[in-house]
Every structure is written in structure tokens, then in C-alpha cells.
Coordinates of C-alpha atoms and ligand atoms in Angstrom, one line a residue:
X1 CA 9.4 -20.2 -190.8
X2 CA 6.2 -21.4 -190.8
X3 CA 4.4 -22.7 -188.0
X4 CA 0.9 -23.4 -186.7
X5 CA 0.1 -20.9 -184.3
X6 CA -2.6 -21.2 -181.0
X7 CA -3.6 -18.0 -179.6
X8 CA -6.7 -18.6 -177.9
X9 CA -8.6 -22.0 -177.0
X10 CA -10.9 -23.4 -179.1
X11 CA -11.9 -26.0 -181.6
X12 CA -9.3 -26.5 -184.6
X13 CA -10.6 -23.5 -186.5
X14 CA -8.3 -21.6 -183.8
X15 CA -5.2 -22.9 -185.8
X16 CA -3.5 -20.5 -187.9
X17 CA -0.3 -21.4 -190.3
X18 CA 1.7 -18.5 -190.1
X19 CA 5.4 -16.9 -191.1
X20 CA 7.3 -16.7 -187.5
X21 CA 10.7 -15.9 -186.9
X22 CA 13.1 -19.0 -187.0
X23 CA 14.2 -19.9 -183.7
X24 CA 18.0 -19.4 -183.2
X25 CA 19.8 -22.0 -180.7
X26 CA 21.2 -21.0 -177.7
X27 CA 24.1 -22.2 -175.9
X28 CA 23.5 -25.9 -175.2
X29 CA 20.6 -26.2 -177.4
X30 CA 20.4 -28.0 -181.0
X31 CA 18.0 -26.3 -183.8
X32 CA 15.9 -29.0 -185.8
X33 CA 14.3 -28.5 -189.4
X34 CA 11.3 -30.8 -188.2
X35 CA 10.1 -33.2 -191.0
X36 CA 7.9 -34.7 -188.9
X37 CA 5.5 -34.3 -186.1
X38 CA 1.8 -35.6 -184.8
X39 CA -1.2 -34.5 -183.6
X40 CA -2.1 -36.5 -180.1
X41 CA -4.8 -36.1 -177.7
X42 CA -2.3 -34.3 -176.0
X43 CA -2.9 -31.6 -178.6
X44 CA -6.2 -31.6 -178.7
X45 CA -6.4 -31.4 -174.9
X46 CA -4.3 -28.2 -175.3
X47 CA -5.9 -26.9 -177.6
X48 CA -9.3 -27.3 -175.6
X49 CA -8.2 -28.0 -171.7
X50 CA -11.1 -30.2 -170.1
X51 CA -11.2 -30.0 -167.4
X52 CA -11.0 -26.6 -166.4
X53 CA -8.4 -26.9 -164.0
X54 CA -5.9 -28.5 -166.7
X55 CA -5.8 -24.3 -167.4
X56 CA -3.7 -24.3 -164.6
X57 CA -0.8 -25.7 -166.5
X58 CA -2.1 -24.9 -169.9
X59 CA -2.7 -21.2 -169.3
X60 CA -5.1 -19.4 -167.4
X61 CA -6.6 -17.0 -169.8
X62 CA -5.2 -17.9 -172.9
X63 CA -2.8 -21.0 -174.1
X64 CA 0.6 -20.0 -172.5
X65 CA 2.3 -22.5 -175.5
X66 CA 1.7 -20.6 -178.9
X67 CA 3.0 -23.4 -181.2
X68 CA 1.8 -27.1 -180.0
X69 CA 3.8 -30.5 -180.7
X70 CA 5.7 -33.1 -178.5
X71 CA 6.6 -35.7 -181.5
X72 CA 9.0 -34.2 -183.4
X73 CA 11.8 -36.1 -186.6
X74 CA 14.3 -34.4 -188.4
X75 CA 17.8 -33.0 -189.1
X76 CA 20.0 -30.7 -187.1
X77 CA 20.0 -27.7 -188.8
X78 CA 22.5 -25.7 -186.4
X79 CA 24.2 -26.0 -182.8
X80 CA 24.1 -23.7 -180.0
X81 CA 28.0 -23.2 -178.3
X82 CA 28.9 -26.0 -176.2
X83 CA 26.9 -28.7 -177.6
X84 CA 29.0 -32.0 -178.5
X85 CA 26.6 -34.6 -178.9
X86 CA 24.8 -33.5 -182.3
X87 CA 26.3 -31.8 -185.4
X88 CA 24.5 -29.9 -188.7
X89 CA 23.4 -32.7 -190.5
X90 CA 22.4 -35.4 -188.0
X91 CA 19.1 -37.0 -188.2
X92 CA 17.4 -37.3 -185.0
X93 CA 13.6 -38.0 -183.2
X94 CA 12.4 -37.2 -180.2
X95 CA 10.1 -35.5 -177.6
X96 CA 9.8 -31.9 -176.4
X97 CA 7.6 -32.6 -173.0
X98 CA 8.2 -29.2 -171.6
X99 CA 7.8 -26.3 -174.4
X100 CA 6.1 -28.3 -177.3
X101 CA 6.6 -26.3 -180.6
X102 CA 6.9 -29.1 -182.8
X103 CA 4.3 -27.9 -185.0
X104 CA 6.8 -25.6 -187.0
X105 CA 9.3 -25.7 -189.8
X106 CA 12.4 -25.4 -187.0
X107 CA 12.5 -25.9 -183.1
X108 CA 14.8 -25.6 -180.6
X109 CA 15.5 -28.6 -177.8
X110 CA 18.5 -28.6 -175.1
X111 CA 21.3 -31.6 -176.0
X112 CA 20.3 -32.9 -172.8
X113 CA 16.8 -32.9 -173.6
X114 CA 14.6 -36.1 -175.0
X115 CA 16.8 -36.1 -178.7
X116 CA 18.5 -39.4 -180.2
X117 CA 20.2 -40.5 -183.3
X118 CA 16.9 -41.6 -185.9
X119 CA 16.6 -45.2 -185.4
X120 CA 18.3 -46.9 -188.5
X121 CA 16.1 -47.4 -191.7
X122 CA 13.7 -45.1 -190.2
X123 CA 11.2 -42.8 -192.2
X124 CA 11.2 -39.3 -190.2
X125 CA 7.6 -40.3 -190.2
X126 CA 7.7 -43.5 -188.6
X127 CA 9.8 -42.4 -186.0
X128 CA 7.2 -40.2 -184.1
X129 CA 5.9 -42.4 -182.0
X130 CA 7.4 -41.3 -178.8
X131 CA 4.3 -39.6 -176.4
X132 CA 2.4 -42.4 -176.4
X133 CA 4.9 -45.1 -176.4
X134 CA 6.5 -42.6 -173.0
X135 CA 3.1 -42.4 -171.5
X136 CA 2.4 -46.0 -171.7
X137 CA 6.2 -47.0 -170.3
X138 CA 5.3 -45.0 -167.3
X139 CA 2.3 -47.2 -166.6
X140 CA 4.5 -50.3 -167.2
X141 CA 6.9 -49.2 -164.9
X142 CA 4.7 -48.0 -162.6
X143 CA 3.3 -52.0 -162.9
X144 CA 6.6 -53.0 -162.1
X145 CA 6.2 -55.3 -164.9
X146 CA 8.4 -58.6 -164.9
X147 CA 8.6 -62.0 -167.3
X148 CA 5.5 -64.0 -167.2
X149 CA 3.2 -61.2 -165.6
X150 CA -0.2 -60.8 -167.1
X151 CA -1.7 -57.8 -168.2
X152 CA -4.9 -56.6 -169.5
X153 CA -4.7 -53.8 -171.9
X154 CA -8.3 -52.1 -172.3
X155 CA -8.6 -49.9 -175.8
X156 CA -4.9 -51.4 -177.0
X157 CA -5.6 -49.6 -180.5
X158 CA -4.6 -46.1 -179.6
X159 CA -1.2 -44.3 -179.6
X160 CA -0.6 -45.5 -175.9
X161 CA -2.6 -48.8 -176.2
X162 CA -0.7 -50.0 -179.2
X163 CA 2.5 -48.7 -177.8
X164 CA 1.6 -50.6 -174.2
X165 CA 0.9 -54.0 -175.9
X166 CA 4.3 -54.2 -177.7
X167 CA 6.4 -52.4 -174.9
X168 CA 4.8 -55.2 -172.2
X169 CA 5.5 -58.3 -175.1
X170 CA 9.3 -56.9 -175.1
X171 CA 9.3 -57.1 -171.4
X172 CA 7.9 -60.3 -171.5
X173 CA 4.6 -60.5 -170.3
X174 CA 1.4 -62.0 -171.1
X175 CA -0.8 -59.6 -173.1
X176 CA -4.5 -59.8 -173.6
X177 CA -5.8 -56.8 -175.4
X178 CA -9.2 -55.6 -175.8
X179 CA -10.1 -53.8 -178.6
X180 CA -13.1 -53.3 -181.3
X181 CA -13.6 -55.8 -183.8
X182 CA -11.5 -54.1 -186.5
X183 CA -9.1 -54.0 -184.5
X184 CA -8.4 -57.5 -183.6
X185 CA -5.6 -58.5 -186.5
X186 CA -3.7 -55.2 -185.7
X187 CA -3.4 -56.2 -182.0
X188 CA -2.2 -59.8 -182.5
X189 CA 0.5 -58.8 -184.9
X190 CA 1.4 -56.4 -182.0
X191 CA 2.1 -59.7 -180.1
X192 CA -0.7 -59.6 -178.1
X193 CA -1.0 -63.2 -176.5
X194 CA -4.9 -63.1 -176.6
X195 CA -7.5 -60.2 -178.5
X196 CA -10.6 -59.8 -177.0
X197 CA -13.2 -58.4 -178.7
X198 CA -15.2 -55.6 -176.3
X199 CA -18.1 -55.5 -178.8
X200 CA -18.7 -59.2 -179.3
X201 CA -18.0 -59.9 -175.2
X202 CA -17.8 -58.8 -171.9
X203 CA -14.1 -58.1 -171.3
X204 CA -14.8 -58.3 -167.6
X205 CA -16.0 -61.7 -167.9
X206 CA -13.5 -64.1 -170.1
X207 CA -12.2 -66.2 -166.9
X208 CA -9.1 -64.8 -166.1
X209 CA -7.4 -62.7 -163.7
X210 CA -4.2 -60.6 -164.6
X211 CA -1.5 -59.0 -162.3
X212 CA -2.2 -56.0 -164.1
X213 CA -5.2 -53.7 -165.9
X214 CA -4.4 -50.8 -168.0
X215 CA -7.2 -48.8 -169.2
X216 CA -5.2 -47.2 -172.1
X217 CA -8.2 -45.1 -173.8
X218 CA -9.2 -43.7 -170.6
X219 CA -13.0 -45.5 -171.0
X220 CA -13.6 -47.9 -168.4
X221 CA -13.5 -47.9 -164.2
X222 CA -11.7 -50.1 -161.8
X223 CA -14.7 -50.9 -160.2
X224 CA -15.8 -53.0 -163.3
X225 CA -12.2 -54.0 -164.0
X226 CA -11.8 -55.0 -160.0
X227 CA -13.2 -58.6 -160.5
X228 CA -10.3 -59.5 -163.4
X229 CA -7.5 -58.3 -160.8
X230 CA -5.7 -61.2 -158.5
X231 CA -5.7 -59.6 -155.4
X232 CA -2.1 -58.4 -155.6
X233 CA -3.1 -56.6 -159.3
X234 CA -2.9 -53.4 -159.9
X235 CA -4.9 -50.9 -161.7
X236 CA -4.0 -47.8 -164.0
X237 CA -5.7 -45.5 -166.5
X238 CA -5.1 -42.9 -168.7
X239 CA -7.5 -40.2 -168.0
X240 CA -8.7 -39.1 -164.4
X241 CA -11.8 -40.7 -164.7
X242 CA -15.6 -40.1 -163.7
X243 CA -15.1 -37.4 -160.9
X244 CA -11.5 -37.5 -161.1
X245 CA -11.9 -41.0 -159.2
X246 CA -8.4 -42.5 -160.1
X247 CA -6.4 -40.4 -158.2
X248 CA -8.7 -40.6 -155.5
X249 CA -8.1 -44.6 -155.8
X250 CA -5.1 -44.2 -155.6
X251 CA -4.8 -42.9 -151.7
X252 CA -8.1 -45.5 -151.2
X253 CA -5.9 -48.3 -151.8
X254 CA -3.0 -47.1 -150.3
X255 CA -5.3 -48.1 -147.2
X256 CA -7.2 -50.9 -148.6
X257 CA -3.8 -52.9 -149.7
X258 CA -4.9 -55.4 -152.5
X259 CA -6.2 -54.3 -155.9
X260 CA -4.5 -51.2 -155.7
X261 CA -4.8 -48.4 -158.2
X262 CA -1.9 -46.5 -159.3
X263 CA -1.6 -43.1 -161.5
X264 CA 2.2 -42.4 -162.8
X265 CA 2.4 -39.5 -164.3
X266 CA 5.6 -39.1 -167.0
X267 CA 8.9 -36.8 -166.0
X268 CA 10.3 -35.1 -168.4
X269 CA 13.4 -35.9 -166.5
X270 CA 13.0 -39.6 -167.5
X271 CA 12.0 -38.6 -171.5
X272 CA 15.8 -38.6 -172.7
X273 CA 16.3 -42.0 -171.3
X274 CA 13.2 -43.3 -172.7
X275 CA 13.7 -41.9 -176.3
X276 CA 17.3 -43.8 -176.1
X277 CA 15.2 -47.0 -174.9
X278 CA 12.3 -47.1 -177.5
X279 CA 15.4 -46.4 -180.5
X280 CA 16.8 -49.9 -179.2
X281 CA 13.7 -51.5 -179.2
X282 CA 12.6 -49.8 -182.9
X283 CA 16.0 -51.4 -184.0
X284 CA 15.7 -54.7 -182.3
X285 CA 12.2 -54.7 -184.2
X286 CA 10.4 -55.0 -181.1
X287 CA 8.7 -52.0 -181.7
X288 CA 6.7 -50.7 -184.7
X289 CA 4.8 -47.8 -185.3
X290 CA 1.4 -47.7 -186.0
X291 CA 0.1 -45.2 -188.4
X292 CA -3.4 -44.4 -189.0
X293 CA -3.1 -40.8 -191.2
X294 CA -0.4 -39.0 -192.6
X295 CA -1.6 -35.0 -193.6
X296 CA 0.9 -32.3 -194.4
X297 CA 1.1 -29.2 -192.1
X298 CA -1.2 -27.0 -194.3
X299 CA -4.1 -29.5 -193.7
X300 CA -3.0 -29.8 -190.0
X301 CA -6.5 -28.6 -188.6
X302 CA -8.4 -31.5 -190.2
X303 CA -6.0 -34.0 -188.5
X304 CA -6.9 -32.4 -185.1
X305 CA -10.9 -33.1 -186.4
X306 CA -10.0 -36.7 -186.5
X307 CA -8.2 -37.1 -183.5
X308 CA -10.6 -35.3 -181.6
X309 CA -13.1 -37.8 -182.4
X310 CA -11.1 -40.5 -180.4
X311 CA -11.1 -43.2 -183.3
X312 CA -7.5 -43.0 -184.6
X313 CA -5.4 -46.5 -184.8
X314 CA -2.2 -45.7 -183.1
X315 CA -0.5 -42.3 -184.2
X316 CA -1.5 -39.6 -186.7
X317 CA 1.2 -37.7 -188.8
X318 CA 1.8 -34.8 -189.7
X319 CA 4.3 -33.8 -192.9
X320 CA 6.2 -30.6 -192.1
X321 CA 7.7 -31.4 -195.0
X322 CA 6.6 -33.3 -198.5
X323 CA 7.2 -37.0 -197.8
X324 CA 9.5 -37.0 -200.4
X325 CA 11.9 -35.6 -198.3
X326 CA 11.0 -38.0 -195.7
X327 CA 13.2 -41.1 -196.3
X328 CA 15.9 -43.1 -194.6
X329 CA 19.3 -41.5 -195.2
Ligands
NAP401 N1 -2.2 -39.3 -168.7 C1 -1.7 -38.6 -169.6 O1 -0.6 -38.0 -169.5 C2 -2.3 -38.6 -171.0 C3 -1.7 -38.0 -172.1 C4 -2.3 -38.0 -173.3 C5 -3.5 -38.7 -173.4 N2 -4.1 -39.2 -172.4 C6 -5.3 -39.9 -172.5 O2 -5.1 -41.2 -172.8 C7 -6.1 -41.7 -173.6 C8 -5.5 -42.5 -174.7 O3 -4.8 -41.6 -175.6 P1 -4.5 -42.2 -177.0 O4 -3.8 -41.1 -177.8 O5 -3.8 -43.5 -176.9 O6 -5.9 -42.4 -177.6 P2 -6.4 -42.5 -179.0 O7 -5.3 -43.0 -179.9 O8 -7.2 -41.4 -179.4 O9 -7.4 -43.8 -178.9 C9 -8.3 -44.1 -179.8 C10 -8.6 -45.6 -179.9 O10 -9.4 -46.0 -178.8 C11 -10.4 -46.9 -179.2 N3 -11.6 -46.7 -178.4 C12 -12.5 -45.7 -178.5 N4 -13.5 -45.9 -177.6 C13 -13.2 -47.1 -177.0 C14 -13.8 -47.9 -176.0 N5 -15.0 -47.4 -175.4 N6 -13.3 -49.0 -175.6 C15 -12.1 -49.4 -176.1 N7 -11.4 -48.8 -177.1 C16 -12.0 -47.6 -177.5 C17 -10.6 -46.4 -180.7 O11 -11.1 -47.5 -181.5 P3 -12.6 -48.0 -181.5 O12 -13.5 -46.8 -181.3 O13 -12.7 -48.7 -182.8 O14 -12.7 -49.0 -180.4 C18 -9.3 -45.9 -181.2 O15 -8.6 -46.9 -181.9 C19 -7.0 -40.5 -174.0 O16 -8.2 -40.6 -173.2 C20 -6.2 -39.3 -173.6 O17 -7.1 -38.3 -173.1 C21 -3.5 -39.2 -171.2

């Protein structure tokens, strides 16, 4: 089969499409022919670990995950013994937190894993939307997020930012979203209550406080966000921050008590459950994907160009196969 192989870290020009064996399943596990997959930051943070100590987990020396690729659509292809829950044939979506390798023709994931029946009417492509939607869920949760709450989404245009406004609307909060001017029609047909526009205005100054700020693009502080908090709110971002300073919040305000800053990070234990959750909300239409690019796998490299540069509208696809394959059954 083909894949896109990652021996050694680097920029894109590392990536090389090449004939591997097809994986074979293995009792309990389910063998997909992917038709779809996505490049995330997650990728590209693979791909070139920053900061160093993200080697850790990402390999020491060299990248211990050869193929890289969480979002994965497709069909089952073939069971390993003992599965019951999927059959040849089924079309299904999901995530593959723990081994990646959905950059590839086939891949392998355990029944139990983060797999569901393909949301009904779905493109393969439009159903790869799981990372970020997961990641932001685990800040919501983390929020303890009720009806009526409000929250401040900073950077609401990316994969977790879009993902966040329209996962916090189906829980029923209040959503103001902050994004760039172009940005600011995409966001309100998210649902977003209110769009602020952080290039025309101060986000930190529009006379409101919220229950809750997520910095969903990993871009601001909480010490400029701390004056839009009540002083029950809570604060979350994406990204560590400057010196690492979120998790380091995160015990400061254990001892402080108000404003406190929080830092979930996802369990792949909790994927399965979430992939089964955002299918319901897809076919409730409560949740849409949003889709900046679509390339197919040969041209995979230039789609981790563009996500690299940080600019991409929700989620960027990648076509394992030609799209004309790619259609609701
Ligand atoms: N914690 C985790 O497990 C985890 C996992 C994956 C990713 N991450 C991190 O999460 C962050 C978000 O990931 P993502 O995939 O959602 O990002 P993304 O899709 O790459 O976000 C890009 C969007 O952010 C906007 N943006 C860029 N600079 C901005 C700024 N200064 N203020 C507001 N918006 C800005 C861009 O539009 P404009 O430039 O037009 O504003 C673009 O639409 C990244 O920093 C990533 O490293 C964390």
C-alpha cells in the first residue's frame, strides 16, 4: 500500500510516499481502506516536536511513529477474529490517538478503539473532523460547561476553535468568538451569539465578563484575558504558553481560588465515546465541518506547508483516495 512515511524530523521535505506492506488485522482489530484523513497541527508538531521535550513522547532520536494521522474515513476492508461490531463493507470515521497511521492507503484500529458508523449523508471527507472537535470537548468539559454559561472563544477559526464554538452552542451556552475579520461570517453561522473582531478591537475590552475563556489557537495569556473572567471563570488554552506558564497556572490557582486556569489534556480512553457523541451531533446538524483545503495524498507535503503557517479555517483534507470515490453510500 502506499503510505507517507516519517523517518527523521524535519520540515515537510522529510515526507516520503512510499509502497509498504498492508497491514493485516489482528484479533480484535478492524482493517480500514482510509479515504480520508487530515493534516493537523498535531502533524506538524510531529513531524517537528517544539519543544524539545515533546521528543519525549514523540521519539527521542528519531520519530518513533513512521506513518502520521489521527483523522481517518473509510470502509472496513477486513476483520480481525473476534470482532462483532464492524463487518467488510461498513463505512466508518474516527480517531487513532495512540498509533496515528492514517496517512496510508489501509490502517489498522482495535473495535474498541475511537471507530463509528459514518454519520448519515456524510462525504468520507466531511467526516474528519474528529481531533480538533475531541480536543476542544476536553476543554468544555473541563469548563464544566452548563445552559446559559458564557464563554469567550479566542482564535474560534481553527480546527479546535470552530469545533469549540458549535460544541459549546449545542450545550447551550452563550458564545462570543473572536476571530480576524474574514472570519467573522464563518463564526456567526457557527452560532456564535456575538463575533468580535481582534483586528478592529480590543477583545479584552468589549464590557463583558464570561464564566469561561478558551484560547483555542494557543495566542494569547490569562494574564490579558484575567480582566474578562467573573471571578468564579475559568481559563484554558491550547498550547503551553510563554515559558510553559499554563500548567504552571494551573497549580497557582489551585491556591489562589478564583480565576482559575485549567489544562485538560484528552484520553484516548474517552476518544470512542466522543467519536459516538460528535456522530449524533453531525446528524442532529448541530455540528458541521469546516473545510479550508482538500489535496490528494501525493501532494500531502504541500498541505503540511499550509498548515504549518497557522492560517487554515477549520480542518484541511487530505484524499487518500480520488474524491470521486468519496461520496455518501
Ligand atoms: N493541547 C493539545 O493537545 C493540542 C493538540 C493539537 C493542537 N494544539 C494547539 O492548538 C492550537 C490550535 O490548533 P488548531 O489546529 O485549531 O489551529 P489552526 O487550525 O492552525 O488555527 C489557525 C487559525 O487561527 C487563526 N489565528 C492565527 N493567529 C491568530 C491570532 N493571533 N489570534 C486569533 N486567531 C489567530 C487563523 O486565522 P487568522 O490568522 O486569519 O486570524 C486560523 O484561522 C495550536 O496552537 C496547536 O499547537 C494543541
Amino acid at each position: 500500500m502506499k503510505a507517507v512515511i516519517n523517518r527523521r524530523y524535519g520540515s515537510p521535505e522529510v515526507l516520503e510516499i512510499r509502497q509498504v506492506p498492508k497491514p493485516a488485522p489482528k484479533a480484535g482489530e478492524v482493517l480500514i481502506r482510509v479515504h480520508a484523513t487530515t493534516v493537523s497541527r498535531t502533524d506538524c508538531g510531529m513531524l517537528r516536536p517544539h519543544p524539545y521535550f515533546v521528543r519525549l513522547f514523540a521519539g527521542l532520536r528519531r520519530p518513533k511513529r513512521a506513518i502520521l494521522g489521527m483523522d481517518f474515513a473509510g470502509e472496513v476492508e477486513a476483520v480481525g477474529t473476534g470482532v462483532t461490531s464492524f463487518k467488510p463493507g461498513d463505512r466508518v470515521f474516527g480517531l487513532s490517538p495512540d498509533v496515528y497511521g492514517a496517512h496510508a492507503e489501509y490502517l489498522c484500529v482495535p473495535e474498541k478503539g475511537a471507530i463509528a458508523a459514518m454519520p448519515a449523508d456524510a462525504r468520507f471527507g466531511e467526516a474528519v473532523v474528529c481531533e480538533g472537535a475531541w480536543y476542544a470537548d476536553t476543554y468544555l468539559q473541563g469548563f464544566r460547561l452548563k445552559p446559559g454559561r458564557r464563554i469567550l472563544v479566542y482564535g474560534a477559526s481553527g480546527a479546535i476553535g470552530t469545533a469549540a464554538v458549535q460544541l459549546a452552542k449545542s450545550y447551550g451556552a452563550k458564545v462570543t468568538a473572536v476571530v480576524a475579520t474574514r472570519h467573522l461570517d464563518l463564526v456567526r453561522a457557527l452560532g456564535a451569539d456575538r463575533a468580535v473582531d481582534y483586528t478592529a478591537e480590543d477583545f479584552t475590552q468589549i464590557g463583558e465578563t464570561f464564566d469561561c475563556v478558551l484560547d483555542a489557537v494557543g495566542k494569547t495569556t490569562f494574564f490579558r484575558c484575567r480582566r474578562l473572567l467573573k471571578p468564579e471563570g475559568v481559563f484554558a488554552a491550547t498550547d503551553l504558553g510563554p515559558w510553559c506558564q499554563n500548567p504552571l497556572l494551573v497549580i497557582w490557582s489551585l491556591i489562589t481560588g478564583s480565576r482559575r486556569v485549567i489544562f485538560p489534556l484528552p484520553l484516548s480512553s474517552k476518544a470512542r465515546a466522543f467519536v459516538d457523541f460528535l456522530k449524533t451531533r453531525m446528524e442532529a446538524g448541530e455540528f458541521r465541518p469546516v473545510i479550508d483545503r482538500e489535496y490528494p495524498l501525493e501532494a500531502i507535503a504541500d498541505a503540511y506547508r499550509y498548515v504549518e503557517t497557522g492560517q487554515k479555517t477549520g480542518i484541511v483534507v487530505i484524499n487518500v483516495r480520488p474524491p470521486g470515490e468519496n461520496a455518501p453510500a
